[in-house]
Tab-separated table of C-alpha atoms in Angstrom:
chain	number	residue	atom	x	y	z
A	15	MET	CA	124.483	102.208	75.773
A	16	SER	CA	126.565	99.157	74.840
A	17	LEU	CA	127.234	96.207	77.143
A	18	ALA	CA	130.147	93.781	77.235
A	19	SER	CA	129.273	90.455	75.612
A	20	GLY	CA	129.475	88.555	78.913
A	21	ASP	CA	127.242	91.051	80.703
A	22	PHE	CA	124.726	90.983	77.872
A	23	ILE	CA	124.554	87.165	77.943
A	24	LEU	CA	123.881	87.223	81.691
A	25	LEU	CA	121.255	89.933	81.245
A	26	THR	CA	119.538	87.970	78.482
A	27	LEU	CA	119.550	84.786	80.572
A	28	ALA	CA	118.093	86.655	83.550
A	29	PHE	CA	115.301	88.047	81.381
A	30	PHE	CA	114.541	84.567	80.011
A	31	VAL	CA	114.245	83.110	83.526
A	32	VAL	CA	112.072	85.991	84.746
A	33	ALA	CA	109.759	85.713	81.725
A	34	THR	CA	109.379	81.951	82.277
A	35	LEU	CA	108.525	82.280	85.963
A	36	TYR	CA	106.185	85.233	85.632
A	37	SER	CA	104.277	84.054	82.550
A	38	ALA	CA	103.522	80.752	84.316
A	39	VAL	CA	101.269	82.713	86.696
A	40	GLY	CA	99.907	85.209	84.166
A	41	PHE	CA	102.409	88.046	84.620
A	42	GLY	CA	104.772	89.779	82.205
A	43	GLY	CA	107.782	90.199	84.492
A	44	GLY	CA	107.949	93.995	84.328
A	45	SER	CA	108.707	94.416	88.027
A	46	SER	CA	111.866	92.325	87.850
A	47	TYR	CA	112.933	93.711	84.471
A	48	LEU	CA	112.881	97.150	86.057
A	49	ALA	CA	114.951	96.027	89.032
A	50	ILE	CA	117.504	94.196	86.892
A	51	LEU	CA	117.850	97.091	84.458
A	52	THR	CA	118.691	99.496	87.276
A	53	LEU	CA	121.963	97.596	87.584
A	54	VAL	CA	123.015	98.126	83.951
A	55	LEU	CA	121.287	101.273	82.656
A	56	THR	CA	121.702	104.846	83.828
A	57	SER	CA	118.627	106.351	82.121
A	58	PHE	CA	115.443	105.478	83.933
A	59	PHE	CA	113.466	106.508	80.829
A	60	ALA	CA	115.223	103.667	78.991
A	61	ILE	CA	114.528	101.381	81.955
A	62	ARG	CA	110.770	102.117	81.890
A	63	THR	CA	110.557	101.780	78.106
A	64	THR	CA	112.463	98.490	78.011
A	65	ALA	CA	110.364	96.970	80.807
A	66	LEU	CA	107.105	97.891	79.058
A	67	LEU	CA	108.288	96.516	75.700
A	68	CYS	CA	109.366	93.237	77.312
A	69	ASN	CA	106.063	93.061	79.192
A	70	LEU	CA	104.170	93.562	75.957
A	71	THR	CA	106.149	90.847	74.194
A	72	VAL	CA	105.517	88.252	76.909
A	73	VAL	CA	101.818	88.842	77.454
A	74	THR	CA	100.929	89.117	73.764
A	75	GLY	CA	102.007	85.500	73.330
A	76	SER	CA	100.352	84.495	76.602
A	77	CYS	CA	97.008	86.072	75.668
A	78	TYR	CA	97.017	84.295	72.315
A	79	LEU	CA	97.490	80.903	73.976
A	80	TYR	CA	94.924	81.622	76.718
A	81	TYR	CA	92.396	82.656	74.077
A	82	LYS	CA	93.182	79.629	71.933
A	83	ASN	CA	92.544	77.336	74.908
A	84	GLY	CA	89.285	79.025	75.937
A	85	HIS	CA	90.575	80.801	79.059
A	86	LEU	CA	90.126	84.398	77.910
A	87	PRO	CA	86.474	85.528	78.287
A	88	LEU	CA	86.977	89.019	76.911
A	89	LYS	CA	83.495	90.319	77.802
A	90	LYS	CA	84.172	89.683	81.472
A	91	PHE	CA	87.386	91.700	81.276
A	92	VAL	CA	85.891	94.832	79.667
A	93	PRO	CA	85.313	96.852	82.896
A	94	PHE	CA	88.931	96.384	84.003
A	95	VAL	CA	90.298	97.342	80.593
A	96	VAL	CA	88.034	100.344	79.960
A	97	ALA	CA	88.938	101.871	83.325
A	98	SER	CA	92.637	101.029	83.282
A	99	ILE	CA	93.727	102.222	79.813
A	100	PRO	CA	93.284	106.000	80.362
A	101	MET	CA	94.648	105.797	83.898
A	102	ALA	CA	97.770	103.880	82.788
A	103	PHE	CA	98.282	106.481	80.065
A	104	LEU	CA	97.920	109.253	82.645
A	105	GLY	CA	100.327	107.589	85.071
A	106	ALA	CA	102.982	107.011	82.404
A	107	SER	CA	102.749	110.623	81.215
A	108	PHE	CA	104.022	111.958	84.547
A	109	ARG	CA	107.745	112.770	84.473
A	110	LEU	CA	108.618	111.648	87.973
A	111	LYS	CA	111.943	112.466	89.597
A	112	GLU	CA	114.238	109.458	89.428
A	113	GLN	CA	114.434	108.848	93.186
A	114	VAL	CA	110.660	109.212	93.599
A	115	PHE	CA	110.117	106.769	90.745
A	116	PHE	CA	112.375	104.082	92.220
A	117	ILE	CA	111.045	104.440	95.765
A	118	LEU	CA	107.475	104.179	94.473
A	119	LEU	CA	108.483	101.145	92.410
A	120	ALA	CA	110.177	99.482	95.377
A	121	LEU	CA	107.216	99.981	97.703
A	122	ALA	CA	104.806	98.693	95.052
A	123	LEU	CA	106.961	95.595	94.539
A	124	ILE	CA	107.223	94.838	98.242
A	125	VAL	CA	103.472	95.183	98.828
A	126	SER	CA	102.611	93.098	95.749
A	127	ALA	CA	105.126	90.406	96.736
A	128	ILE	CA	103.680	90.072	100.232
A	129	ALA	CA	100.174	89.911	98.748
A	130	LEU	CA	101.233	87.244	96.242
A	131	ILE	CA	102.901	85.101	98.924
A	132	TYR	CA	99.885	85.410	101.228
A	133	GLN	CA	97.489	84.607	98.397
A	134	THR	CA	99.527	81.539	97.424
A	135	LEU	CA	99.620	80.186	100.966
A	136	SER	CA	95.856	80.620	101.373
A	137	LEU	CA	94.869	79.432	97.876
A	138	ARG	CA	92.559	76.421	97.776
A	139	SER	CA	91.765	74.322	94.722
A	140	ASN	CA	88.070	74.131	95.597
A	141	PHE	CA	86.175	77.292	96.396
A	142	ASN	CA	82.992	79.074	95.440
A	143	VAL	CA	83.414	81.954	93.005
A	144	LYS	CA	81.902	85.156	94.406
A	145	GLU	CA	79.862	87.704	92.452
A	146	TYR	CA	80.650	91.423	92.722
A	147	PRO	CA	78.938	94.562	91.370
A	148	SER	CA	80.431	95.793	88.105
A	149	TYR	CA	81.637	99.057	89.681
A	150	VAL	CA	84.158	97.050	91.731
A	151	SER	CA	85.857	95.965	88.507
A	152	TYR	CA	85.939	99.543	87.227
A	153	LEU	CA	87.447	100.845	90.464
A	154	LEU	CA	90.094	98.129	90.574
A	155	GLY	CA	90.955	98.668	86.930
A	156	ALA	CA	91.316	102.428	87.345
A	157	GLY	CA	93.384	102.329	90.522
A	158	ILE	CA	95.772	99.610	89.408
A	159	GLY	CA	95.986	101.121	85.930
A	160	LEU	CA	97.208	104.432	87.387
A	161	LEU	CA	99.770	102.670	89.586
A	162	SER	CA	101.012	100.535	86.697
A	163	GLY	CA	101.514	103.624	84.541
A	164	LEU	CA	103.452	105.422	87.271
A	165	VAL	CA	105.889	102.587	87.960
A	166	GLY	CA	106.198	101.373	84.367
A	167	ILE	CA	104.731	97.863	84.540
A	168	GLY	CA	101.515	96.319	83.296
A	169	GLY	CA	99.844	95.986	86.703
A	170	GLY	CA	98.889	92.311	86.566
A	171	ILE	CA	101.123	91.556	89.538
A	172	PHE	CA	98.976	93.944	91.606
A	173	LEU	CA	95.629	92.790	90.209
A	174	ALA	CA	95.971	88.989	90.371
A	175	PRO	CA	96.570	88.645	94.149
A	176	VAL	CA	93.600	90.920	94.852
A	177	LEU	CA	91.272	88.936	92.577
A	178	ASN	CA	92.453	85.587	93.939
A	179	HIS	CA	91.848	86.832	97.472
A	180	MET	CA	88.363	87.988	96.422
A	181	LYS	CA	87.702	84.583	94.758
A	182	TRP	CA	86.676	86.514	91.657
A	183	ASP	CA	87.096	83.471	89.384
A	184	LYS	CA	89.188	80.352	88.841
A	185	PRO	CA	92.976	80.891	89.069
A	186	ILE	CA	93.484	80.156	85.356
A	187	ILE	CA	90.921	82.821	84.395
A	188	ILE	CA	92.531	85.326	86.762
A	189	ALA	CA	95.935	84.541	85.241
A	190	SER	CA	94.545	85.166	81.754
A	191	LEU	CA	92.977	88.456	82.909
A	192	ALA	CA	96.303	89.496	84.432
A	193	SER	CA	98.021	88.868	81.089
A	194	PHE	CA	95.370	90.787	79.142
A	195	PHE	CA	95.406	93.606	81.705
A	196	ILE	CA	99.183	93.864	81.361
A	197	LEU	CA	98.920	93.877	77.578
A	198	VAL	CA	96.515	96.814	77.312
A	199	ASN	CA	98.223	98.804	80.066
A	200	SER	CA	101.652	98.253	78.529
A	201	VAL	CA	100.379	99.624	75.217
A	202	SER	CA	98.775	102.555	77.024
A	203	GLY	CA	101.901	103.134	79.101
A	204	ILE	CA	104.097	103.216	75.999
A	205	GLY	CA	101.731	105.810	74.536
A	206	GLY	CA	102.131	107.876	77.703
A	207	LEU	CA	105.926	107.711	77.400
A	208	PHE	CA	105.699	108.984	73.819
A	209	VAL	CA	103.483	111.899	74.853
A	210	SER	CA	105.820	112.909	77.688
A	211	ASP	CA	108.884	112.508	75.442
A	212	SER	CA	110.196	109.782	77.758
A	213	PHE	CA	110.329	106.893	75.271
A	214	GLU	CA	113.938	105.724	75.055
A	215	ILE	CA	115.467	102.382	74.018
A	216	PHE	CA	119.031	101.097	73.979
A	217	TRP	CA	119.869	99.642	70.589
A	218	PRO	CA	120.566	96.927	69.460
A	219	GLU	CA	120.554	95.076	72.795
A	220	ILE	CA	116.785	95.485	73.056
A	221	LEU	CA	116.330	92.949	70.233
A	222	GLY	CA	118.099	90.219	72.197
A	223	LEU	CA	116.096	90.963	75.324
A	224	LEU	CA	112.797	90.879	73.444
A	225	PHE	CA	113.709	87.518	71.906
A	226	ALA	CA	114.696	86.123	75.328
A	227	VAL	CA	111.433	87.141	76.992
A	228	LEU	CA	109.398	85.878	74.041
A	229	MET	CA	110.927	82.414	74.403
A	230	GLY	CA	110.655	82.429	78.198
A	231	GLY	CA	107.082	83.667	78.086
A	232	GLN	CA	106.016	80.943	75.688
A	233	LEU	CA	107.598	78.287	77.903
A	234	GLY	CA	105.991	79.622	81.075
A	235	VAL	CA	102.445	79.987	79.752
A	236	ARG	CA	102.570	76.489	78.278
A	237	LEU	CA	103.504	75.128	81.700
A	238	SER	CA	100.514	76.990	83.156
A	239	ILE	CA	98.026	75.788	80.539
A	240	GLY	CA	99.430	72.276	80.820
A	241	LYS	CA	97.963	72.077	84.348
A	242	LEU	CA	101.358	72.151	86.059
A	243	SER	CA	100.884	73.060	89.713
A	244	ALA	CA	101.876	76.698	89.974
A	245	LYS	CA	102.049	76.962	93.773
A	246	ARG	CA	105.834	76.630	93.999
A	247	ILE	CA	106.297	78.918	91.023
A	248	ARG	CA	104.031	81.493	92.685
A	249	MET	CA	106.023	81.288	95.903
A	250	LEU	CA	109.329	81.591	94.087
A	251	THR	CA	107.984	84.534	92.101
A	252	GLY	CA	106.706	86.206	95.273
A	253	PHE	CA	110.060	85.920	97.018
A	254	LEU	CA	111.852	87.077	93.868
A	255	VAL	CA	109.662	90.188	93.681
A	256	LEU	CA	110.193	90.820	97.409
A	257	PHE	CA	113.958	90.543	96.982
A	258	VAL	CA	114.143	92.928	94.028
A	259	GLY	CA	111.810	95.381	95.772
A	260	ILE	CA	114.052	95.534	98.830
A	261	ARG	CA	117.102	95.716	96.563
A	262	VAL	CA	115.697	98.723	94.681
A	263	LEU	CA	114.717	100.407	97.950
A	264	LEU	CA	118.186	100.030	99.455
A	265	LYS	CA	119.952	100.975	96.228
A	266	ASN	CA	118.169	104.301	96.126
A	267	GLY	CA	119.167	105.383	99.580
A	268	LEU	CA	115.934	105.116	101.551
A	269	GLU	CA	117.079	104.674	105.157
A	270	ILE	CA	114.607	103.474	107.775
A	271	ASN	CA	115.646	103.901	111.385
A	272	LEU	CA	113.706	101.257	113.283
A	273	PHE	CA	114.740	102.701	116.625
A	274	SER	CA	113.881	106.360	116.075
């Protein structure tokens, strides 16, 4: 599918902004890529593939910088990763009907946005980190991995608010885990798309989008590592995710009669 030059420039700019905002809090931006792409692409296989590739591009750079700055304790992340990879692969391998896919995506976005906003409002700079049994990490990894595979995103936007609410670790460590979680699940999700013969890209526009999110992701993660207060960015991201979730829900014809 080819886009007019003006539309492609706007799309590229939107992806750059999304990547900057999301990477500043440890996310890849997959939720908003999906919502934006529904406005310009007709194939939801291409939409899922593009979102995962953009996610992978953003968080690969983020993980490198987190690791370089000592914020990526890989051993602590193993339970999440081991449990999530097969479940993300399984979720991505399902060939969902288009309407079911978008409704599931919309509901996941709305719930995650509300959780992110709540977590941001209640976040405190000083708190005691709590210890949890290892099986909790496995269960969280498996459940969120399956959901991330189904809706075509890395899952960090679901995981980070939960871990911040649980006081699992410092916010910077949780952000780095979210990036790493998104990375491995995006790779697994892409594998699932290949297996189900659902991997589809639109060429050559994908190259421009990948470059835009790479630049935005590098800017955002550097702001995060540079100790910039992320509270406003988190709030803006939360409201952005809420908006696109509602937009996707309405676009796909889900009518809710509040007076029935």
